[in-house]
Amino acid sequence: MSAAIAKRDIRRSFGAAAAGYDSVAALQRRVGAELLVRFDVSPAAGAIADLGCGTGFLTGLLLGRAADRPVYALDIALPMLQAARAKWPAGVRYVCADAERLPLADAGLGQIYSNLALQWCADLPALFGDCRRVLAPGGQLAFATFGPGTLVELKAAWAEVDDYRHVNAFVSGAEIRDQLAAAGWHDGDIVSRTYSTEYAAVSDLMRELKGIGAHNLNADRKRGPTTRRQLRDMIAAYETLMPDARILASWEILFVRAFR
């Protein structure tokens, strides 16, 4: 799949999810709030950007801490930006753009934040390089992204059904550290934390993944639709993996900070 097609699919998927996103994005809100607890906005001068802002939860938190500094909210999906603008019509500059191609001036920002969005970027070293370009010296990059321990239960359940990848592969903290260093970043902080969420049924987890716009980008994913039998077999395998009849899903979150 070409990069152009992947971007088109990402834009379409998250655009379609915008209207109902907030009803299923409890984890995203929880992680966004913790990101600012761990790496709060610096009192230093400079504009602040929220990359992959979605419907604007983190944007609103940043706006409250901006102290009259410019706040930029960027997202690849226009409906997401429109939903964010409806919440925060003033004080935010909205930009419909790809995070991997930032339409921002060199050294024009003081801080960049991103909450559970960078895992959809195909070329993290290039993205980290571009973030370094648009940050002023001493500027802060802080983000949360999914790690490889995310949805291990779902991966294991699908492995009982076929040999395809049904869950995206996420980079590790060690890989992110190497990619940051290759892009010229130093003295980074990376913290891993695993969240666990409980569902009434496996189907509720699947609906949540669809509702937040998550999609399978693996090159070796199954082509064509999943059959009812395959889905039924996966659900049965998932339920069998649960030790006490509860339906649990794990999400490894990597909290990362680096300085320009």
mmCIF file of C-alpha atoms in Angstrom:
data_model
loop_
_atom_site.group_PDB
_atom_site.id
_atom_site.type_symbol
_atom_site.label_atom_id
_atom_site.label_comp_id
_atom_site.label_asym_id
_atom_site.label_seq_id
_atom_site.Cartn_x
_atom_site.Cartn_y
_atom_site.Cartn_z
ATOM 1 C CA MET A 1 0.000 0.000 0.000
ATOM 2 C CA SER A 2 1.448 3.354 -0.994
ATOM 3 C CA ALA A 3 1.909 6.161 1.513
ATOM 4 C CA ALA A 4 -0.647 8.244 -0.397
ATOM 5 C CA ILE A 5 -3.306 5.553 -0.068
ATOM 6 C CA ALA A 6 -2.501 5.043 3.614
ATOM 7 C CA LYS A 7 -2.916 8.767 4.317
ATOM 8 C CA ARG A 8 -6.198 8.815 2.430
ATOM 9 C CA ASP A 9 -7.474 5.877 4.477
ATOM 10 C CA ILE A 10 -6.382 7.471 7.746
ATOM 11 C CA ARG A 11 -8.057 10.765 6.820
ATOM 12 C CA ARG A 12 -11.277 9.001 5.851
ATOM 13 C CA SER A 13 -11.361 6.727 8.902
ATOM 14 C CA PHE A 14 -10.849 9.459 11.467
ATOM 15 C CA GLY A 15 -13.105 11.848 9.610
ATOM 16 C CA ALA A 16 -15.913 9.286 9.777
ATOM 17 C CA ALA A 17 -15.276 8.740 13.492
ATOM 18 C CA ALA A 18 -15.367 12.423 14.457
ATOM 19 C CA ALA A 19 -19.074 12.693 15.249
ATOM 20 C CA GLY A 20 -19.108 9.881 17.806
ATOM 21 C CA TYR A 21 -15.471 9.983 18.892
ATOM 22 C CA ASP A 22 -15.959 11.593 22.295
ATOM 23 C CA SER A 23 -18.428 8.902 23.389
ATOM 24 C CA VAL A 24 -15.768 6.166 23.093
ATOM 25 C CA ALA A 25 -12.524 8.073 23.794
ATOM 26 C CA ALA A 26 -12.304 7.710 27.583
ATOM 27 C CA LEU A 27 -8.819 6.196 27.369
ATOM 28 C CA GLN A 28 -7.615 9.028 25.127
ATOM 29 C CA ARG A 29 -8.846 11.617 27.642
ATOM 30 C CA ARG A 30 -7.255 9.771 30.543
ATOM 31 C CA VAL A 31 -3.909 9.505 28.766
ATOM 32 C CA GLY A 32 -3.999 13.134 27.616
ATOM 33 C CA ALA A 33 -4.555 14.330 31.167
ATOM 34 C CA GLU A 34 -1.685 12.184 32.449
ATOM 35 C CA LEU A 35 0.609 13.460 29.692
ATOM 36 C CA LEU A 36 0.276 16.973 31.100
ATOM 37 C CA VAL A 37 0.716 15.754 34.663
ATOM 38 C CA ARG A 38 4.009 14.136 33.667
ATOM 39 C CA PHE A 39 5.218 16.820 31.250
ATOM 40 C CA ASP A 40 3.426 20.057 31.934
ATOM 41 C CA VAL A 41 3.555 23.158 29.770
ATOM 42 C CA SER A 42 6.761 25.076 30.279
ATOM 43 C CA PRO A 43 6.502 28.709 31.417
ATOM 44 C CA ALA A 44 8.970 29.602 28.660
ATOM 45 C CA ALA A 45 7.696 31.776 25.838
ATOM 46 C CA GLY A 46 6.630 30.345 22.510
ATOM 47 C CA ALA A 47 3.605 29.013 20.696
ATOM 48 C CA ILE A 48 2.226 25.563 21.513
ATOM 49 C CA ALA A 49 1.061 22.960 18.986
ATOM 50 C CA ASP A 50 -1.180 19.920 19.432
ATOM 51 C CA LEU A 51 -0.380 17.389 16.684
ATOM 52 C CA GLY A 52 -3.244 15.069 15.821
ATOM 53 C CA CYS A 53 -5.623 17.061 17.984
ATOM 54 C CA GLY A 54 -8.718 14.983 17.210
ATOM 55 C CA THR A 55 -11.804 16.541 18.745
ATOM 56 C CA GLY A 56 -9.721 18.846 20.924
ATOM 57 C CA PHE A 57 -9.493 17.365 24.414
ATOM 58 C CA LEU A 58 -5.760 18.018 24.817
ATOM 59 C CA THR A 59 -6.120 21.279 22.877
ATOM 60 C CA GLY A 60 -8.469 22.563 25.563
ATOM 61 C CA LEU A 61 -6.061 21.628 28.356
ATOM 62 C CA LEU A 62 -3.206 23.343 26.539
ATOM 63 C CA LEU A 63 -5.335 26.425 25.914
ATOM 64 C CA GLY A 64 -5.944 26.703 29.648
ATOM 65 C CA ARG A 65 -2.199 26.683 30.307
ATOM 66 C CA ALA A 66 -1.090 28.826 27.365
ATOM 67 C CA ALA A 67 -1.121 32.186 29.200
ATOM 68 C CA ASP A 68 -1.989 34.116 26.020
ATOM 69 C CA ARG A 69 0.541 32.261 23.878
ATOM 70 C CA PRO A 70 -0.639 31.051 20.439
ATOM 71 C CA VAL A 71 -2.034 27.520 20.365
ATOM 72 C CA TYR A 72 -2.086 25.543 17.112
ATOM 73 C CA ALA A 73 -4.297 22.478 16.637
ATOM 74 C CA LEU A 74 -3.382 20.251 13.689
ATOM 75 C CA ASP A 75 -5.188 17.202 12.377
ATOM 76 C CA ILE A 76 -5.270 15.353 9.074
ATOM 77 C CA ALA A 77 -9.066 14.905 9.232
ATOM 78 C CA LEU A 78 -11.122 18.062 8.698
ATOM 79 C CA PRO A 79 -14.203 16.767 10.608
ATOM 80 C CA MET A 80 -11.991 16.303 13.682
ATOM 81 C CA LEU A 81 -10.845 19.917 13.432
ATOM 82 C CA GLN A 82 -14.423 21.074 13.021
ATOM 83 C CA ALA A 83 -15.417 19.190 16.178
ATOM 84 C CA ALA A 84 -12.504 20.769 18.067
ATOM 85 C CA ARG A 85 -13.377 24.242 16.778
ATOM 86 C CA ALA A 86 -16.949 23.809 18.027
ATOM 87 C CA LYS A 87 -15.536 23.368 21.548
ATOM 88 C CA TRP A 88 -12.823 26.008 21.377
ATOM 89 C CA PRO A 89 -13.882 28.651 18.827
ATOM 90 C CA ALA A 90 -11.467 31.284 20.140
ATOM 91 C CA GLY A 91 -7.806 31.276 21.041
ATOM 92 C CA VAL A 92 -6.795 28.341 18.799
ATOM 93 C CA ARG A 93 -5.389 28.373 15.267
ATOM 94 C CA TYR A 94 -6.687 25.307 13.417
ATOM 95 C CA VAL A 95 -4.609 23.697 10.665
ATOM 96 C CA CYS A 96 -5.706 20.737 8.542
ATOM 97 C CA ALA A 97 -2.374 19.082 7.832
ATOM 98 C CA ASP A 98 -0.357 15.883 7.933
ATOM 99 C CA ALA A 99 1.821 15.715 11.064
ATOM 100 C CA GLU A 100 4.612 14.291 8.917
ATOM 101 C CA ARG A 101 4.652 17.478 6.795
ATOM 102 C CA LEU A 102 4.251 20.374 9.192
ATOM 103 C CA PRO A 103 3.268 23.616 7.415
ATOM 104 C CA LEU A 104 4.965 25.674 10.109
ATOM 105 C CA ALA A 105 7.916 28.069 10.101
ATOM 106 C CA ASP A 106 11.351 27.122 11.327
ATOM 107 C CA ALA A 107 11.845 27.666 15.068
ATOM 108 C CA GLY A 108 8.337 29.078 15.372
ATOM 109 C CA LEU A 109 7.124 26.951 18.292
ATOM 110 C CA GLY A 110 8.086 26.681 21.925
ATOM 111 C CA GLN A 111 6.380 23.357 22.636
ATOM 112 C CA ILE A 112 4.784 20.461 20.751
ATOM 113 C CA TYR A 113 2.346 18.003 22.289
ATOM 114 C CA SER A 114 0.633 14.971 20.811
ATOM 115 C CA ASN A 115 -1.756 12.527 22.444
ATOM 116 C CA LEU A 116 -2.137 9.032 20.945
ATOM 117 C CA ALA A 117 -1.723 10.199 17.365
ATOM 118 C CA LEU A 118 1.878 9.628 16.306
ATOM 119 C CA GLN A 119 1.391 5.846 16.041
ATOM 120 C CA TRP A 120 -0.415 6.568 12.749
ATOM 121 C CA CYS A 121 2.691 8.185 11.271
ATOM 122 C CA ALA A 122 4.725 5.959 8.958
ATOM 123 C CA ASP A 123 8.073 7.755 9.196
ATOM 124 C CA LEU A 124 8.784 8.702 12.805
ATOM 125 C CA PRO A 125 12.445 9.700 12.219
ATOM 126 C CA ALA A 126 11.311 12.194 9.566
ATOM 127 C CA LEU A 127 8.550 13.457 11.850
ATOM 128 C CA PHE A 128 10.971 13.917 14.749
ATOM 129 C CA GLY A 129 13.295 15.794 12.420
ATOM 130 C CA ASP A 130 10.501 18.102 11.302
ATOM 131 C CA CYS A 131 9.423 18.703 14.911
ATOM 132 C CA ARG A 132 13.002 19.704 15.677
ATOM 133 C CA ARG A 133 12.923 22.097 12.729
ATOM 134 C CA VAL A 134 9.808 23.967 13.898
ATOM 135 C CA LEU A 135 10.836 24.164 17.571
ATOM 136 C CA ALA A 136 12.981 26.988 18.872
ATOM 137 C CA PRO A 137 16.186 26.057 20.745
ATOM 138 C CA GLY A 138 15.241 24.726 24.166
ATOM 139 C CA GLY A 139 11.758 23.803 22.921
ATOM 140 C CA GLN A 140 9.938 20.756 24.288
ATOM 141 C CA LEU A 141 8.422 17.808 22.442
ATOM 142 C CA ALA A 142 6.052 15.749 24.618
ATOM 143 C CA PHE A 143 3.790 12.975 23.423
ATOM 144 C CA ALA A 144 1.982 9.777 24.354
ATOM 145 C CA THR A 145 1.826 6.871 21.949
ATOM 146 C CA PHE A 146 0.921 3.187 22.019
ATOM 147 C CA GLY A 147 3.655 0.659 22.759
ATOM 148 C CA PRO A 148 3.983 -2.989 21.663
ATOM 149 C CA GLY A 149 2.130 -4.256 24.744
ATOM 150 C CA THR A 150 -1.115 -2.755 23.423
ATOM 151 C CA LEU A 151 -4.031 -5.138 22.797
ATOM 152 C CA VAL A 152 -1.956 -8.256 23.449
ATOM 153 C CA GLU A 153 -5.140 -10.148 24.309
ATOM 154 C CA LEU A 154 -6.727 -9.293 20.967
ATOM 155 C CA LYS A 155 -3.544 -10.302 19.139
ATOM 156 C CA ALA A 156 -3.489 -13.645 20.943
ATOM 157 C CA ALA A 157 -7.162 -14.291 20.193
ATOM 158 C CA TRP A 158 -6.744 -13.592 16.463
ATOM 159 C CA ALA A 159 -3.658 -15.843 16.417
ATOM 160 C CA GLU A 160 -5.994 -18.725 17.256
ATOM 161 C CA VAL A 161 -8.007 -17.994 14.093
ATOM 162 C CA ASP A 162 -5.460 -17.295 11.316
ATOM 163 C CA ASP A 163 -1.894 -16.133 10.618
ATOM 164 C CA TYR A 164 -2.716 -12.581 9.536
ATOM 165 C CA ARG A 165 -1.940 -9.458 11.549
ATOM 166 C CA HIS A 166 -5.193 -7.983 12.829
ATOM 167 C CA VAL A 167 -3.666 -5.498 15.283
ATOM 168 C CA ASN A 168 -1.162 -2.807 14.379
ATOM 169 C CA ALA A 169 2.461 -3.250 15.395
ATOM 170 C CA PHE A 170 3.626 -0.408 17.630
ATOM 171 C CA VAL A 171 7.214 0.709 18.185
ATOM 172 C CA SER A 172 9.000 0.161 21.488
ATOM 173 C CA GLY A 173 10.473 2.741 23.806
ATOM 174 C CA ALA A 174 13.980 1.669 22.753
ATOM 175 C CA GLU A 175 13.094 2.212 19.092
ATOM 176 C CA ILE A 176 11.683 5.658 19.836
ATOM 177 C CA ARG A 177 14.815 6.590 21.767
ATOM 178 C CA ASP A 178 17.006 5.550 18.815
ATOM 179 C CA GLN A 179 14.788 7.430 16.333
ATOM 180 C CA LEU A 180 14.892 10.585 18.437
ATOM 181 C CA ALA A 181 18.668 10.390 18.691
ATOM 182 C CA ALA A 182 18.986 9.878 14.935
ATOM 183 C CA ALA A 183 16.916 13.050 14.408
ATOM 184 C CA GLY A 184 19.187 15.090 16.680
ATOM 185 C CA TRP A 185 17.269 14.956 19.966
ATOM 186 C CA HIS A 186 19.001 14.444 23.303
ATOM 187 C CA ASP A 187 18.205 13.824 26.959
ATOM 188 C CA GLY A 188 14.814 12.257 26.307
ATOM 189 C CA ASP A 189 12.501 10.825 28.975
ATOM 190 C CA ILE A 190 10.477 7.715 28.127
ATOM 191 C CA VAL A 191 8.074 6.147 30.613
ATOM 192 C CA SER A 192 5.936 3.077 29.929
ATOM 193 C CA ARG A 193 2.635 2.498 31.679
ATOM 194 C CA THR A 194 0.033 -0.162 30.993
ATOM 195 C CA TYR A 195 -3.652 0.647 31.340
ATOM 196 C CA SER A 196 -6.291 -2.081 31.548
ATOM 197 C CA THR A 197 -9.892 -1.542 30.521
ATOM 198 C CA GLU A 198 -12.809 -3.875 31.111
ATOM 199 C CA TYR A 199 -15.690 -4.547 28.702
ATOM 200 C CA ALA A 200 -18.993 -6.322 29.017
ATOM 201 C CA ALA A 201 -18.215 -8.262 25.839
ATOM 202 C CA VAL A 202 -15.486 -8.552 23.203
ATOM 203 C CA SER A 203 -17.889 -6.949 20.739
ATOM 204 C CA ASP A 204 -17.845 -3.790 22.894
ATOM 205 C CA LEU A 205 -14.070 -3.569 22.487
ATOM 206 C CA MET A 206 -14.413 -3.986 18.723
ATOM 207 C CA ARG A 207 -17.055 -1.243 18.570
ATOM 208 C CA GLU A 208 -14.783 1.069 20.562
ATOM 209 C CA LEU A 209 -11.876 0.489 18.170
ATOM 210 C CA LYS A 210 -14.138 1.282 15.238
ATOM 211 C CA GLY A 211 -15.567 4.309 17.042
ATOM 212 C CA ILE A 212 -12.175 5.934 17.591
ATOM 213 C CA GLY A 213 -11.213 5.379 13.947
ATOM 214 C CA ALA A 214 -8.575 2.700 14.625
ATOM 215 C CA HIS A 215 -7.707 0.644 11.573
ATOM 216 C CA ASN A 216 -5.270 -2.081 10.593
ATOM 217 C CA LEU A 217 -2.336 -0.728 8.576
ATOM 218 C CA ASN A 218 -0.177 -3.854 8.577
ATOM 219 C CA ALA A 219 1.148 -4.883 5.181
ATOM 220 C CA ASP A 220 0.344 -8.517 5.988
ATOM 221 C CA ARG A 221 -3.190 -7.839 7.178
ATOM 222 C CA LYS A 222 -6.064 -9.942 5.856
ATOM 223 C CA ARG A 223 -7.430 -8.655 2.564
ATOM 224 C CA GLY A 224 -11.172 -8.651 2.187
ATOM 225 C CA PRO A 225 -13.853 -8.670 4.869
ATOM 226 C CA THR A 226 -13.712 -10.772 8.009
ATOM 227 C CA THR A 227 -16.366 -13.476 7.947
ATOM 228 C CA ARG A 228 -18.891 -13.953 10.734
ATOM 229 C CA ARG A 229 -17.345 -17.328 11.531
ATOM 230 C CA GLN A 230 -13.857 -15.841 11.873
ATOM 231 C CA LEU A 231 -15.176 -13.111 14.137
ATOM 232 C CA ARG A 232 -17.109 -15.666 16.195
ATOM 233 C CA ASP A 233 -14.009 -17.857 16.533
ATOM 234 C CA MET A 234 -11.898 -14.878 17.620
ATOM 235 C CA ILE A 235 -14.437 -13.889 20.268
ATOM 236 C CA ALA A 236 -14.541 -17.450 21.587
ATOM 237 C CA ALA A 237 -10.733 -17.525 21.749
ATOM 238 C CA TYR A 238 -10.646 -14.155 23.538
ATOM 239 C CA GLU A 239 -13.151 -15.329 26.128
ATOM 240 C CA THR A 240 -11.132 -18.523 26.678
ATOM 241 C CA LEU A 241 -7.980 -16.467 27.331
ATOM 242 C CA MET A 242 -9.650 -14.517 30.135
ATOM 243 C CA PRO A 243 -8.839 -16.108 33.519
ATOM 244 C CA ASP A 244 -11.909 -14.949 35.450
ATOM 245 C CA ALA A 245 -14.565 -14.436 32.751
ATOM 246 C CA ARG A 246 -13.922 -10.663 32.603
ATOM 247 C CA ILE A 247 -13.133 -9.140 29.208
ATOM 248 C CA LEU A 248 -9.965 -7.105 29.663
ATOM 249 C CA ALA A 249 -7.816 -5.222 27.169
ATOM 250 C CA SER A 250 -4.297 -3.925 27.800
ATOM 251 C CA TRP A 251 -2.908 -0.671 26.431
ATOM 252 C CA GLU A 252 0.800 0.059 26.804
ATOM 253 C CA ILE A 253 1.301 3.825 26.758
ATOM 254 C CA LEU A 254 4.705 5.377 26.188
ATOM 255 C CA PHE A 255 5.043 8.897 27.605
ATOM 256 C CA VAL A 256 7.929 10.649 25.870
ATOM 257 C CA ARG A 257 9.631 14.017 26.312
ATOM 258 C CA ALA A 258 12.675 15.460 24.566
ATOM 259 C CA PHE A 259 14.205 18.911 24.252
ATOM 260 C CA ARG A 260 15.448 20.791 21.207
#
